Amino acid sequence: MTHSEFDYVVVGGGSAGCCVAGRLSEDQHTSVCLLEAGGPDNSVFVRAPLGFAATASLKLNSWGYDTVPQAGFNGRKGFQPRGKVMGGSSSINAMVYTRGNARDYDSWAALGNPGWSFQDVLPYFKKSENNECFGATDYRGVGGPLNVSFLRSPSPLNQLFIQACNEQGIPSNPDYNGAQQFGVSPGQVTQKGGERWNAARAYLDPHRHQSNLNVISHAHATQIMFEGKRAVGIKYRVNGVHHEVRARKEVIVSGGAFGSPQLLMLSGVGPALHLQDLGIPLLHELPGVGQNLQDHITTVLIYKTQKINDAMGFSFKGTWNMLKAMLEWRSKRTGWITSNVSETQGFVSTEGNNEYPNIQLALCTGIVDDHARKMHAGHGYTLHVTLMRPQSRGSLTLASHNPTDAPLIDPAFFKESADMQTLVAATQLGLRVMLSPALSSHRGDMIHAVDANNSAEIESFLRDHSDTEYHPVGTCKMGPAQDLMAVVDAELRVHGLQNLRVIDASIMPHLVTGNTNAPTIMIAEKGVDLIRG
């Protein structure tokens, strides 16, 4: 067993952890240790944008979790890939850069979290990004570590899809991260020069050479060390060998919506009865740890196409096209390999509230069935229809006291009937878009066909063909002490404990209207300022 000591120990080298560790290490007089359970992020499957398509089927660089059986899915288990690699899920996601809606953050503040309104967090969004799409504006930033761009080689399908949305009354909106979110536009992605630009490249790589930053890969955190109620370090394993690292100032847990509550509970912080049942000594009772789990639920509308040069798929010519694309990417960093698949984004409302959309439409330029784990011959395109603000709340609990056992993940999809009703209406809207004249030149047969006019048939379809959009949040909820389900306060300090913060997507009181990677990085940027005081 080895021992070492730093000012700060950050657990989890994901989107938040990389930002926290990198920013703290900017002060040469501050020593930082970052622990990440996965390996380095230098694989071509990470650097080449389309490489993430192998993640789901191969469980590459991923924890590859499943949920417990979901009643809302007729007993089917859901899939929950989470990044197990430097950069975390920013190394395996679809690179979509979406901030959410201003009302999301105003709602956080209204729940008793001062400093988290949209006007409070906007400077951190701007600070974090280097926006190649629009440059510096009232809403967008330049000069930050996280590069945001348009795709270098988008499919012609994108403009046809935007036209189809326009035909259904959904306007074009040049920047859904700007003054207004409602509308449809080409997607903004975390890429630079035709490569994935994950949190590790953005925040860690510029500081790797510094002696005050120590990054340890393949380090599986097993327990937070306490002296009384004060966090003093982390126990972890590398290749089965036990180690300890101590923190002079603070321990920062950035394990994500699954990893953070898991580590807290393994350390005796959480619901008393649950820990007692597993034989884990209770250090501090916090009933909200692992509760309040929320996730965006999505369904897929998939169409075949004969236009094989415009959509990815499996055919002789498609294989030849992909081989040529690999060569093109190696020499020019352009072509299909720069695709994030989810190429166009739209935000709409089934309630007529265009100021606060409740649905995201994302056009994918390939067949995406069961997280691309179900393969189909031929070519096609897919519309993801995603519910932005589900009312259902689930939980993350421990399967045992063993830190290597996967946690029990229960998003409770469709637990609240309102979620089903809204997604039925959204699916009907999605079908109208996909059947619009603009797409007629490309549209073939629908895989898993469903009648847009039959609500009962759509409900049955959704129970068979819905799952996560990979955005779990809320399991270490931010809120005031009088909220018995809150885990951290507005400065991200764990209630009732000292020198311990949680900084990641788990602290979100509720989901944002869009993908969660950019908001997670914003949380980390703000968290660093809170640490510095």
Coordinates of C-alpha atoms in Angstrom, one line a residue:
M1 CA 0.0 0.0 0.0
T2 CA 1.2 3.5 -0.9
H3 CA 0.4 6.8 0.7
S4 CA 0.6 10.3 -0.6
E5 CA -0.8 13.7 0.2
F6 CA -2.1 16.6 -1.9
D7 CA -4.1 19.8 -1.3
Y8 CA -7.1 18.4 -3.3
V9 CA -8.1 14.9 -4.3
V10 CA -10.5 14.7 -7.2
V11 CA -12.3 11.4 -7.7
G12 CA -13.4 10.8 -11.3
G13 CA -11.7 12.0 -14.4
G14 CA -14.9 12.7 -16.3
S15 CA -16.3 15.9 -17.7
A16 CA -16.5 17.6 -14.3
G17 CA -13.4 16.0 -12.7
C18 CA -11.1 16.9 -15.6
C19 CA -12.3 20.5 -15.4
V20 CA -11.9 20.7 -11.6
A21 CA -8.5 19.2 -11.5
G22 CA -7.2 21.2 -14.5
R23 CA -8.5 24.5 -13.2
L24 CA -7.2 23.9 -9.6
S25 CA -3.8 23.0 -10.9
E26 CA -3.5 26.4 -12.7
D27 CA -2.3 27.7 -9.3
Q28 CA 1.3 26.4 -9.2
H29 CA 1.2 26.5 -5.4
T30 CA -1.8 24.1 -5.3
S31 CA -1.2 20.3 -5.5
V32 CA -3.9 18.2 -7.1
C33 CA -4.4 14.4 -7.5
L34 CA -7.0 13.1 -10.0
L35 CA -8.1 9.5 -9.8
E36 CA -9.8 7.9 -12.8
A37 CA -11.0 4.2 -12.9
G38 CA -10.5 4.0 -16.7
G39 CA -7.5 4.2 -18.9
P40 CA -6.1 6.9 -21.2
D41 CA -8.2 8.6 -23.9
N42 CA -5.7 8.4 -26.7
S43 CA -7.4 5.6 -28.6
V44 CA -8.6 6.2 -32.1
F45 CA -12.1 5.1 -30.9
V46 CA -12.0 8.3 -28.7
R47 CA -10.2 10.7 -31.0
A48 CA -12.1 9.8 -34.2
P49 CA -15.6 11.2 -33.7
L50 CA -17.4 8.3 -35.3
G51 CA -15.4 5.9 -33.1
F52 CA -18.0 6.2 -30.4
A53 CA -20.4 4.1 -32.5
A54 CA -18.5 1.1 -31.3
T55 CA -18.9 2.0 -27.6
A56 CA -22.4 0.5 -27.1
S57 CA -21.9 -2.9 -28.8
L58 CA -18.4 -3.4 -27.5
K59 CA -18.8 -1.7 -24.1
L60 CA -15.6 0.0 -25.0
N61 CA -14.3 2.6 -22.5
S62 CA -17.6 2.2 -20.7
W63 CA -19.0 0.8 -17.5
G64 CA -21.7 -0.7 -19.7
Y65 CA -24.4 -0.8 -16.9
D66 CA -27.9 -2.1 -17.3
T67 CA -30.9 -0.9 -15.3
V68 CA -33.0 -3.1 -13.1
P69 CA -36.1 -4.4 -15.0
Q70 CA -38.4 -1.5 -15.8
A71 CA -42.1 -1.9 -15.3
G72 CA -42.6 0.9 -17.9
F73 CA -40.8 -1.3 -20.4
N74 CA -42.8 -4.4 -19.7
G75 CA -40.0 -5.8 -17.6
R76 CA -37.2 -5.0 -20.1
K77 CA -33.9 -3.7 -18.7
G78 CA -32.5 -0.4 -20.0
F79 CA -29.0 0.2 -21.1
Q80 CA -26.8 2.7 -19.3
P81 CA -23.3 3.3 -20.8
R82 CA -21.1 5.6 -18.7
G83 CA -17.5 6.6 -19.6
K84 CA -14.8 4.5 -18.0
V85 CA -11.8 6.3 -19.6
M86 CA -10.0 9.6 -19.1
G87 CA -12.6 12.3 -20.0
G88 CA -15.4 10.1 -18.8
S89 CA -18.6 10.3 -20.8
S90 CA -17.2 13.2 -22.8
S91 CA -15.0 10.5 -24.4
I92 CA -17.8 8.3 -25.5
N93 CA -20.8 10.6 -26.0
A94 CA -22.2 12.0 -29.3
M95 CA -20.4 15.4 -28.7
V96 CA -23.6 17.4 -28.8
Y97 CA -23.1 20.8 -27.2
T98 CA -26.4 22.0 -25.6
R99 CA -26.7 24.2 -22.6
G100 CA -30.4 23.9 -21.8
N101 CA -33.0 26.6 -21.3
A102 CA -32.6 29.7 -19.1
R103 CA -35.7 28.6 -17.1
D104 CA -34.0 25.4 -16.0
Y105 CA -31.4 27.4 -14.0
D106 CA -33.8 30.0 -12.8
S107 CA -35.8 27.0 -11.4
W108 CA -32.7 25.7 -9.6
A109 CA -32.2 29.0 -7.9
A110 CA -35.9 29.2 -6.9
L111 CA -35.5 25.9 -5.1
G112 CA -33.2 27.5 -2.6
N113 CA -29.9 27.5 -4.5
P114 CA -28.7 31.1 -4.6
G115 CA -26.1 31.8 -7.3
W116 CA -27.5 29.2 -9.8
S117 CA -29.9 31.3 -11.9
F118 CA -29.3 31.6 -15.6
Q119 CA -27.6 35.0 -15.3
D120 CA -25.4 33.5 -12.6
V121 CA -24.3 30.5 -14.6
L122 CA -24.0 32.1 -18.1
P123 CA -20.5 33.5 -17.4
Y124 CA -19.3 29.9 -16.7
F125 CA -20.8 28.6 -19.9
K126 CA -19.0 31.4 -21.8
K127 CA -15.8 31.0 -19.8
S128 CA -15.6 27.3 -20.7
E129 CA -16.0 27.5 -24.4
N130 CA -14.1 28.5 -27.5
N131 CA -17.0 28.9 -29.9
E132 CA -16.0 28.6 -33.6
C133 CA -19.6 28.8 -34.8
F134 CA -20.6 32.3 -33.8
G135 CA -17.6 33.9 -32.0
A136 CA -18.1 36.1 -29.0
T137 CA -21.7 37.2 -28.4
D138 CA -23.8 38.1 -25.4
Y139 CA -24.4 34.3 -25.0
R140 CA -21.3 32.7 -26.5
G141 CA -17.6 32.7 -25.4
V142 CA -14.2 32.4 -27.1
G143 CA -10.8 31.6 -25.7
G144 CA -12.1 28.8 -23.3
P145 CA -10.7 25.3 -23.2
L146 CA -13.7 23.5 -24.7
N147 CA -13.9 23.8 -28.4
V148 CA -17.3 24.1 -30.0
S149 CA -17.8 23.9 -33.7
F150 CA -20.1 22.8 -36.5
L151 CA -19.5 19.5 -38.2
R152 CA -16.9 19.6 -41.0
S153 CA -18.7 17.2 -43.3
P154 CA -22.5 17.1 -42.5
S155 CA -24.8 14.8 -44.5
P156 CA -27.2 16.4 -47.0
L157 CA -29.9 14.8 -45.0
N158 CA -29.6 17.6 -42.4
Q159 CA -30.9 20.3 -44.6
L160 CA -33.8 18.1 -45.8
F161 CA -34.7 17.4 -42.2
I162 CA -34.6 21.2 -41.3
Q163 CA -36.9 21.7 -44.4
A164 CA -39.2 19.0 -43.1
C165 CA -39.4 20.7 -39.7
N166 CA -40.1 24.0 -41.3
E167 CA -43.0 22.3 -43.2
Q168 CA -44.4 21.3 -39.9
G169 CA -44.2 24.8 -38.5
I170 CA -40.9 24.4 -36.6
P171 CA -38.7 27.4 -37.6
S172 CA -35.0 27.4 -38.2
N173 CA -33.0 28.8 -35.3
P174 CA -29.3 29.5 -35.9
D175 CA -28.3 29.1 -32.3
Y176 CA -30.3 27.0 -29.8
N177 CA -27.7 28.0 -27.2
G178 CA -28.4 31.7 -27.7
A179 CA -31.3 34.0 -27.0
Q180 CA -33.9 31.4 -27.9
Q181 CA -34.0 27.7 -27.8
F182 CA -37.1 26.9 -29.9
G183 CA -36.5 25.8 -33.4
V184 CA -34.1 23.5 -35.4
S185 CA -30.6 24.0 -36.7
P186 CA -27.4 22.1 -37.5
G187 CA -25.9 20.6 -34.4
Q188 CA -23.0 22.2 -32.4
V189 CA -20.4 19.7 -31.3
T190 CA -17.4 19.5 -29.1
Q191 CA -14.8 18.9 -31.8
K192 CA -11.7 20.6 -33.0
G193 CA -10.0 20.1 -36.3
G194 CA -12.2 17.1 -37.1
E195 CA -11.4 15.3 -33.8
R196 CA -13.4 14.8 -30.6
W197 CA -12.5 17.5 -28.1
N198 CA -13.3 15.9 -24.7
A199 CA -12.9 17.3 -21.2
A200 CA -9.5 15.6 -20.9
R201 CA -8.0 17.3 -23.9
A202 CA -9.7 20.6 -23.0
Y203 CA -8.7 20.8 -19.3
L204 CA -6.1 18.2 -18.4
D205 CA -3.7 18.1 -21.4
P206 CA -2.5 21.7 -21.0
H207 CA -1.4 20.9 -17.4
R208 CA -0.1 17.4 -17.7
H209 CA 3.5 18.5 -17.6
Q210 CA 3.1 20.3 -14.3
S211 CA 4.6 18.8 -11.2
N212 CA 1.6 19.9 -9.1
L213 CA -0.9 17.8 -11.0
N214 CA -0.8 14.0 -10.5
V215 CA -3.2 12.0 -12.7
I216 CA -3.7 8.3 -11.9
S217 CA -5.5 6.0 -14.4
H218 CA -7.1 2.6 -13.6
A219 CA -7.6 3.9 -10.0
H220 CA -10.9 2.5 -8.7
A221 CA -12.0 4.6 -5.6
T222 CA -13.4 2.3 -2.9
Q223 CA -14.0 4.6 0.1
I224 CA -13.8 8.2 1.3
M225 CA -11.5 8.4 4.4
F226 CA -12.9 10.4 7.3
E227 CA -11.6 11.6 10.7
G228 CA -14.8 12.3 12.5
K229 CA -17.0 14.1 10.0
R230 CA -14.1 15.6 8.1
A231 CA -13.1 14.0 4.8
V232 CA -9.3 13.5 4.7
G233 CA -8.6 11.2 1.7
I234 CA -9.5 8.4 -0.6
K235 CA -8.9 4.6 -0.6
Y236 CA -8.5 3.2 -4.1
R237 CA -7.2 0.2 -6.0
V238 CA -5.0 -0.1 -9.0
N239 CA -4.8 -3.6 -10.5
G240 CA -6.0 -5.1 -7.1
V241 CA -3.4 -3.3 -5.1
H242 CA -4.7 -1.0 -2.3
H243 CA -3.6 2.6 -2.0
E244 CA -4.5 5.7 -0.1
V245 CA -4.2 9.3 -1.0
R246 CA -4.8 12.1 1.6
A247 CA -6.2 15.6 1.0
R248 CA -5.0 18.5 3.1
K249 CA -7.8 20.7 2.0
E250 CA -10.7 19.0 0.3
V251 CA -11.9 15.8 -1.3
I252 CA -14.0 16.4 -4.4
V253 CA -16.2 13.6 -5.7
S254 CA -16.9 13.8 -9.4
G255 CA -18.0 10.3 -10.2
G256 CA -21.2 11.3 -12.0
A257 CA -24.8 10.5 -11.3
F258 CA -24.0 6.8 -10.6
G259 CA -20.4 6.9 -9.3
S260 CA -20.8 9.7 -6.8
P261 CA -23.8 8.4 -4.7
Q262 CA -22.2 4.9 -4.9
L263 CA -19.0 6.1 -3.4
L264 CA -20.8 8.1 -0.7
M265 CA -22.8 5.1 0.3
L266 CA -19.8 2.8 0.3
S267 CA -18.3 5.3 2.7
G268 CA -21.2 5.3 5.1
V269 CA -23.0 8.4 3.9
G270 CA -26.5 7.9 2.8
P271 CA -29.9 6.4 3.7
A272 CA -29.4 4.7 7.1
L273 CA -31.6 1.6 6.6
H274 CA -30.2 0.8 3.2
L275 CA -26.6 1.0 4.5
Q276 CA -27.6 -1.1 7.6
D277 CA -29.1 -3.8 5.4
L278 CA -25.8 -4.1 3.6
G279 CA -23.7 -4.1 6.7
I280 CA -22.0 -0.7 6.0
P281 CA -21.3 1.3 9.2
L282 CA -23.3 4.5 9.1
L283 CA -21.1 7.6 9.3
H284 CA -23.6 10.3 8.4
E285 CA -27.3 9.9 7.5
L286 CA -28.3 11.6 4.3
P287 CA -31.5 10.0 2.9
G288 CA -31.3 11.8 -0.4
V289 CA -28.1 10.1 -1.5
G290 CA -29.0 8.0 -4.6
Q291 CA -32.5 9.3 -4.8
N292 CA -34.1 11.8 -7.2
L293 CA -32.6 9.9 -10.2
Q294 CA -33.9 11.5 -13.5
D295 CA -33.0 10.7 -17.1
H296 CA -34.1 11.8 -20.5
I297 CA -36.2 9.1 -22.1
T298 CA -36.0 8.8 -25.8
T299 CA -37.5 6.8 -28.7
V300 CA -36.3 6.2 -32.2
L301 CA -38.2 6.5 -35.5
I302 CA -36.1 4.7 -38.1
Y303 CA -36.4 4.8 -41.9
K304 CA -34.6 2.9 -44.6
T305 CA -33.2 4.8 -47.6
Q306 CA -31.7 4.0 -51.0
K307 CA -29.6 7.2 -50.9
I308 CA -26.6 5.3 -49.5
N309 CA -24.1 8.2 -50.0
D310 CA -26.1 10.3 -47.6
A311 CA -26.7 7.8 -44.8
M312 CA -24.5 5.3 -43.0
G313 CA -25.3 1.6 -43.2
F314 CA -24.3 -1.9 -44.1
S315 CA -23.9 -2.7 -47.8
F316 CA -21.1 -3.4 -50.2
K317 CA -20.9 0.2 -51.4
G318 CA -21.4 1.4 -47.9
T319 CA -18.4 -0.6 -46.7
W320 CA -16.3 0.8 -49.5
N321 CA -17.5 4.3 -48.7
M322 CA -16.5 3.8 -45.1
L323 CA -13.0 2.5 -46.0
K324 CA -12.5 5.6 -48.2
A325 CA -13.8 7.7 -45.3
M326 CA -11.2 6.3 -42.9
L327 CA -8.4 7.2 -45.4
E328 CA -9.9 10.7 -45.8
W329 CA -10.0 11.2 -42.0
R330 CA -6.4 10.1 -41.6
S331 CA -5.2 12.5 -44.2
K332 CA -7.6 15.5 -44.0
R333 CA -9.7 15.0 -40.8
T334 CA -12.8 15.4 -42.9
G335 CA -15.6 13.0 -44.2
W336 CA -17.9 10.5 -42.5
I337 CA -15.5 9.8 -39.7
T338 CA -16.0 13.3 -38.4
S339 CA -19.7 12.6 -38.0
N340 CA -21.3 12.5 -34.5
V341 CA -24.3 10.7 -36.1
S342 CA -26.7 13.0 -34.2
E343 CA -26.1 15.8 -36.6
T344 CA -29.2 18.1 -36.4
Q345 CA -31.0 19.3 -33.2
G346 CA -34.5 20.7 -32.7
F347 CA -36.3 21.9 -29.6
V348 CA -40.1 22.0 -29.8
S349 CA -43.1 22.0 -27.5
T350 CA -46.1 19.7 -27.5
E351 CA -47.8 22.2 -25.2
G352 CA -47.4 25.3 -27.5
N353 CA -44.9 26.9 -25.1
N354 CA -42.2 27.9 -27.4
E355 CA -40.3 29.8 -24.7
Y356 CA -39.8 26.5 -22.8
P357 CA -39.6 23.5 -25.2
N358 CA -40.3 20.1 -23.7
I359 CA -39.1 17.9 -26.5
Q360 CA -35.8 17.5 -28.4
L361 CA -35.6 16.1 -31.9
A362 CA -32.3 14.8 -33.1
L363 CA -31.7 13.5 -36.6
C364 CA -29.2 10.7 -36.8
T365 CA -27.6 9.9 -40.2
G366 CA -27.7 6.2 -39.7
I367 CA -29.8 3.4 -38.3
V368 CA -29.7 3.6 -34.6
D369 CA -31.7 0.7 -33.1
D370 CA -31.3 -0.3 -29.5
H371 CA -28.3 2.0 -29.0
A372 CA -26.9 0.7 -32.4
R373 CA -26.6 -2.8 -30.9
K374 CA -29.2 -4.2 -33.3
M375 CA -27.8 -4.3 -36.8
H376 CA -29.8 -4.0 -40.0
A377 CA -28.7 -4.6 -43.6
G378 CA -28.9 -1.5 -45.8
H379 CA -28.9 2.2 -45.0
G380 CA -31.2 4.5 -43.1
Y381 CA -31.7 7.5 -40.8
T382 CA -33.2 7.9 -37.4
L383 CA -35.1 10.5 -35.4
H384 CA -34.5 10.6 -31.7
V385 CA -37.6 12.0 -30.0
T386 CA -36.7 12.8 -26.4
L387 CA -38.7 13.9 -23.4
M388 CA -36.9 16.9 -21.7
R389 CA -38.6 17.1 -18.3
P390 CA -39.8 13.8 -17.2
Q391 CA -41.8 13.7 -14.0
S392 CA -40.7 10.2 -13.1
R393 CA -38.1 9.9 -10.4
G394 CA -36.0 6.8 -9.7
S395 CA -33.0 5.8 -7.6
L396 CA -29.5 4.5 -7.4
T397 CA -28.8 1.9 -4.7
L398 CA -26.0 -0.5 -3.8
A399 CA -26.2 -4.1 -4.7
S400 CA -23.7 -5.0 -1.9
H401 CA -20.9 -3.5 0.1
N402 CA -18.4 -4.6 -2.5
P403 CA -17.1 -1.5 -4.4
T404 CA -16.6 -3.5 -7.7
D405 CA -20.3 -4.6 -7.8
A406 CA -22.4 -2.5 -10.2
P407 CA -25.0 -0.4 -8.5
L408 CA -28.7 -1.0 -8.9
I409 CA -30.0 1.6 -11.4
D410 CA -33.7 2.3 -11.5
P411 CA -34.7 5.3 -13.6
A412 CA -38.4 4.4 -13.1
F413 CA -39.1 5.2 -16.7
F414 CA -42.8 5.9 -17.4
K415 CA -43.6 5.6 -13.7
E416 CA -45.6 8.8 -14.0
S417 CA -48.3 8.5 -16.7
A418 CA -47.8 12.1 -17.8
D419 CA -44.4 11.1 -19.2
M420 CA -46.1 8.5 -21.5
Q421 CA -48.8 11.0 -22.6
T422 CA -46.2 13.6 -23.5
L423 CA -43.9 11.2 -25.4
V424 CA -46.9 9.9 -27.3
A425 CA -47.7 13.4 -28.5
A426 CA -44.0 14.0 -29.3
T427 CA -43.8 10.8 -31.3
Q428 CA -46.8 11.9 -33.3
L429 CA -45.0 15.2 -34.0
G430 CA -41.9 13.3 -34.9
L431 CA -43.7 11.1 -37.4
R432 CA -45.3 14.1 -39.1
V433 CA -41.8 15.6 -39.6
M434 CA -40.4 12.3 -40.9
L435 CA -43.3 12.0 -43.3
S436 CA -43.0 15.6 -44.6
P437 CA -42.5 16.1 -48.4
A438 CA -39.0 17.4 -47.9
L439 CA -37.8 13.9 -47.0
S440 CA -39.7 12.1 -49.7
S441 CA -36.7 11.7 -52.0
H442 CA -34.9 9.7 -49.2
R443 CA -37.6 8.0 -47.3
G444 CA -38.0 4.3 -47.5
D445 CA -39.9 1.8 -45.3
M446 CA -40.0 2.5 -41.5
I447 CA -38.4 -0.1 -39.3
H448 CA -40.7 -0.9 -36.4
A449 CA -43.6 0.9 -38.2
V450 CA -46.3 2.5 -36.1
D451 CA -49.5 4.3 -36.9
A452 CA -49.2 8.0 -36.1
N453 CA -53.0 8.2 -35.6
N454 CA -53.3 5.4 -33.1
S455 CA -52.2 6.5 -29.6
A456 CA -52.6 3.0 -28.1
E457 CA -50.3 1.6 -30.7
I458 CA -47.8 4.3 -30.1
E459 CA -47.8 3.6 -26.4
S460 CA -47.1 0.0 -27.0
F461 CA -44.3 1.0 -29.4
L462 CA -42.8 3.3 -26.8
R463 CA -42.7 0.5 -24.2
D464 CA -40.8 -1.6 -26.6
H465 CA -38.5 1.0 -28.3
S466 CA -37.7 3.6 -25.7
D467 CA -34.6 3.9 -23.4
T468 CA -32.1 6.4 -22.0
E469 CA -30.7 9.4 -23.9
Y470 CA -27.7 8.9 -21.6
H471 CA -28.4 11.9 -19.3
P472 CA -28.8 10.6 -15.7
V473 CA -28.7 13.4 -13.1
G474 CA -30.0 14.3 -9.6
T475 CA -28.7 11.6 -7.3
C476 CA -26.8 14.0 -5.0
K477 CA -29.3 16.8 -5.3
M478 CA -28.4 20.4 -4.6
G479 CA -30.7 22.1 -2.1
P480 CA -30.9 23.8 1.3
A481 CA -30.5 21.9 4.5
Q482 CA -34.3 22.0 5.2
D483 CA -34.8 19.9 2.1
L484 CA -34.4 16.5 3.6
M485 CA -33.6 15.0 0.2
A486 CA -30.8 17.5 -0.6
V487 CA -27.2 16.1 -0.5
V488 CA -25.2 19.2 -1.2
D489 CA -25.7 22.9 -0.5
A490 CA -25.5 25.8 -3.1
E491 CA -21.7 25.7 -2.7
L492 CA -21.7 21.9 -3.5
R493 CA -20.6 21.0 0.1
V494 CA -22.1 17.8 1.4
H495 CA -24.5 18.6 4.2
G496 CA -23.3 17.8 7.6
L497 CA -19.7 16.9 6.6
Q498 CA -16.5 18.9 6.2
N499 CA -14.0 19.2 3.4
L500 CA -16.2 17.2 1.1
R501 CA -17.9 18.4 -2.1
V502 CA -19.7 16.7 -5.0
I503 CA -19.2 18.4 -8.3
D504 CA -20.9 16.7 -11.3
A505 CA -24.3 16.1 -12.9
S506 CA -25.5 14.3 -9.8
I507 CA -26.1 17.7 -8.1
M508 CA -28.7 18.9 -10.6
P509 CA -32.0 19.3 -8.7
H510 CA -33.7 18.5 -12.0
L511 CA -32.9 17.8 -15.6
V512 CA -32.1 20.6 -18.1
T513 CA -33.7 21.0 -21.5
G514 CA -31.0 19.4 -23.6
N515 CA -27.9 17.3 -23.4
T516 CA -26.1 17.4 -20.0
N517 CA -22.4 17.5 -20.9
A518 CA -22.1 21.3 -21.3
P519 CA -24.1 21.9 -18.1
T520 CA -21.9 19.5 -16.2
I521 CA -18.8 21.3 -17.3
M522 CA -20.4 24.6 -16.3
I523 CA -21.1 23.1 -12.9
A524 CA -17.4 22.2 -12.6
E525 CA -16.2 25.7 -13.7
K526 CA -18.5 27.3 -11.1
G527 CA -17.5 24.7 -8.5
V528 CA -13.8 25.6 -8.8
D529 CA -14.7 29.2 -8.1
L530 CA -16.6 28.1 -5.0
I531 CA -13.6 26.1 -3.8
R532 CA -11.3 29.1 -4.3
G533 CA -13.8 31.3 -2.4

